[in-house]
Amino acid sequence: MFNKNCHKLDKKIKNIALKNFYKALDFFEKVGYASVKSNKKLSAILTLA
């Protein structure tokens, strides 16, 4: 019983982490595109990274 609950909790934590990760990724993408438009040097750095 306890093990089953742990698994559910683990799944929930993973989902929350994934959501936060995708939110951060989306945010960085927007910031990245804005920077790339204004700064070609930064776009070169981003493509190399």
Short mmCIF file of N, CA and C in Angstrom, two decimals:
data_model
loop_
_atom_site.label_atom_id
_atom_site.label_comp_id
_atom_site.label_asym_id
_atom_site.label_seq_id
_atom_site.Cartn_x
_atom_site.Cartn_y
_atom_site.Cartn_z
N MET A 1 0.83 -1.21 0.00
CA MET A 1 0.00 0.00 0.00
C MET A 1 0.87 1.26 0.00
N PHE A 2 1.84 1.30 0.91
CA PHE A 2 2.73 2.46 1.01
C PHE A 2 3.54 2.63 -0.28
N ASN A 3 3.99 1.51 -0.81
CA ASN A 3 4.79 1.53 -2.04
C ASN A 3 3.99 2.11 -3.20
N LYS A 4 2.73 1.73 -3.30
CA LYS A 4 1.85 2.23 -4.36
C LYS A 4 1.70 3.75 -4.26
N ASN A 5 1.50 4.24 -3.04
CA ASN A 5 1.36 5.67 -2.82
C ASN A 5 2.64 6.40 -3.18
N CYS A 6 3.78 5.80 -2.85
CA CYS A 6 5.07 6.40 -3.19
C CYS A 6 5.20 6.54 -4.70
N HIS A 7 4.78 5.52 -5.41
CA HIS A 7 4.87 5.54 -6.87
C HIS A 7 4.00 6.66 -7.44
N LYS A 8 2.79 6.79 -6.89
CA LYS A 8 1.89 7.86 -7.35
C LYS A 8 2.50 9.22 -7.09
N LEU A 9 3.07 9.39 -5.90
CA LEU A 9 3.69 10.65 -5.51
C LEU A 9 4.87 10.95 -6.43
N ASP A 10 5.67 9.93 -6.70
CA ASP A 10 6.83 10.07 -7.59
C ASP A 10 6.38 10.53 -8.97
N LYS A 11 5.30 9.94 -9.46
CA LYS A 11 4.76 10.30 -10.77
C LYS A 11 4.31 11.76 -10.77
N LYS A 12 3.63 12.15 -9.68
CA LYS A 12 3.13 13.52 -9.55
C LYS A 12 4.31 14.51 -9.55
N ILE A 13 5.35 14.19 -8.79
CA ILE A 13 6.54 15.05 -8.71
C ILE A 13 7.18 15.19 -10.08
N LYS A 14 7.28 14.08 -10.80
CA LYS A 14 7.87 14.10 -12.15
C LYS A 14 7.05 14.99 -13.08
N ASN A 15 5.72 14.88 -13.00
CA ASN A 15 4.85 15.70 -13.84
C ASN A 15 5.02 17.18 -13.54
N ILE A 16 5.11 17.52 -12.26
CA ILE A 16 5.29 18.91 -11.85
C ILE A 16 6.64 19.41 -12.36
N ALA A 17 7.66 18.59 -12.19
CA ALA A 17 9.01 18.97 -12.65
C ALA A 17 9.02 19.17 -14.15
N LEU A 18 8.35 18.29 -14.89
CA LEU A 18 8.28 18.41 -16.34
C LEU A 18 7.56 19.68 -16.75
N LYS A 19 6.45 19.97 -16.09
CA LYS A 19 5.69 21.19 -16.40
C LYS A 19 6.56 22.41 -16.18
N ASN A 20 7.26 22.45 -15.05
CA ASN A 20 8.13 23.58 -14.74
C ASN A 20 9.26 23.68 -15.76
N PHE A 21 9.79 22.52 -16.16
CA PHE A 21 10.87 22.48 -17.14
C PHE A 21 10.40 23.05 -18.47
N TYR A 22 9.22 22.64 -18.90
CA TYR A 22 8.69 23.14 -20.18
C TYR A 22 8.36 24.62 -20.11
N LYS A 23 7.87 25.07 -18.94
CA LYS A 23 7.60 26.50 -18.75
C LYS A 23 8.90 27.28 -18.88
N ALA A 24 9.95 26.80 -18.23
CA ALA A 24 11.25 27.47 -18.28
C ALA A 24 11.79 27.46 -19.70
N LEU A 25 11.63 26.33 -20.38
CA LEU A 25 12.11 26.19 -21.76
C LEU A 25 11.39 27.19 -22.65
N ASP A 26 10.08 27.29 -22.50
CA ASP A 26 9.28 28.23 -23.28
C ASP A 26 9.74 29.66 -23.02
N PHE A 27 9.99 29.96 -21.75
CA PHE A 27 10.45 31.31 -21.37
C PHE A 27 11.80 31.62 -22.01
N PHE A 28 12.73 30.67 -21.91
CA PHE A 28 14.06 30.89 -22.47
C PHE A 28 14.01 31.00 -23.99
N GLU A 29 13.10 30.26 -24.60
CA GLU A 29 12.93 30.33 -26.05
C GLU A 29 12.51 31.73 -26.46
N LYS A 30 11.52 32.27 -25.75
CA LYS A 30 11.03 33.62 -26.05
C LYS A 30 12.14 34.65 -25.85
N VAL A 31 12.84 34.54 -24.73
CA VAL A 31 13.94 35.48 -24.44
C VAL A 31 15.04 35.32 -25.48
N GLY A 32 15.32 34.05 -25.83
CA GLY A 32 16.35 33.77 -26.82
C GLY A 32 16.02 34.38 -28.17
N TYR A 33 14.78 34.19 -28.63
CA TYR A 33 14.38 34.74 -29.92
C TYR A 33 14.46 36.26 -29.92
N ALA A 34 14.05 36.88 -28.82
CA ALA A 34 14.10 38.34 -28.71
C ALA A 34 15.54 38.81 -28.79
N SER A 35 16.43 38.09 -28.13
CA SER A 35 17.85 38.46 -28.13
C SER A 35 18.47 38.24 -29.50
N VAL A 36 18.10 37.14 -30.14
CA VAL A 36 18.66 36.81 -31.45
C VAL A 36 18.30 37.88 -32.47
N LYS A 37 17.09 38.37 -32.39
CA LYS A 37 16.65 39.42 -33.32
C LYS A 37 17.52 40.66 -33.18
N SER A 38 17.91 40.98 -31.94
CA SER A 38 18.67 42.21 -31.70
C SER A 38 20.17 41.98 -31.70
N ASN A 39 20.60 40.73 -31.52
CA ASN A 39 22.03 40.49 -31.37
C ASN A 39 22.47 39.22 -32.11
N LYS A 40 23.15 39.39 -33.22
CA LYS A 40 23.58 38.24 -34.03
C LYS A 40 24.67 37.44 -33.33
N LYS A 41 25.51 38.11 -32.56
CA LYS A 41 26.60 37.44 -31.86
C LYS A 41 26.04 36.43 -30.86
N LEU A 42 24.99 36.84 -30.15
CA LEU A 42 24.37 35.97 -29.16
C LEU A 42 23.75 34.75 -29.84
N SER A 43 23.18 34.94 -31.03
CA SER A 43 22.58 33.82 -31.75
C SER A 43 23.65 32.80 -32.11
N ALA A 44 24.84 33.27 -32.45
CA ALA A 44 25.95 32.36 -32.76
C ALA A 44 26.34 31.58 -31.52
N ILE A 45 26.37 32.25 -30.38
CA ILE A 45 26.71 31.58 -29.12
C ILE A 45 25.65 30.53 -28.78
N LEU A 46 24.37 30.89 -28.98
CA LEU A 46 23.28 29.98 -28.66
C LEU A 46 23.31 28.73 -29.54
N THR A 47 23.69 28.89 -30.80
CA THR A 47 23.72 27.73 -31.69
C THR A 47 24.91 26.83 -31.36
N LEU A 48 25.99 27.41 -30.85
CA LEU A 48 27.17 26.61 -30.49
C LEU A 48 26.95 25.87 -29.17
N ALA A 49 26.19 26.47 -28.26
CA ALA A 49 26.00 25.91 -26.93
C ALA A 49 25.22 24.61 -26.96
#
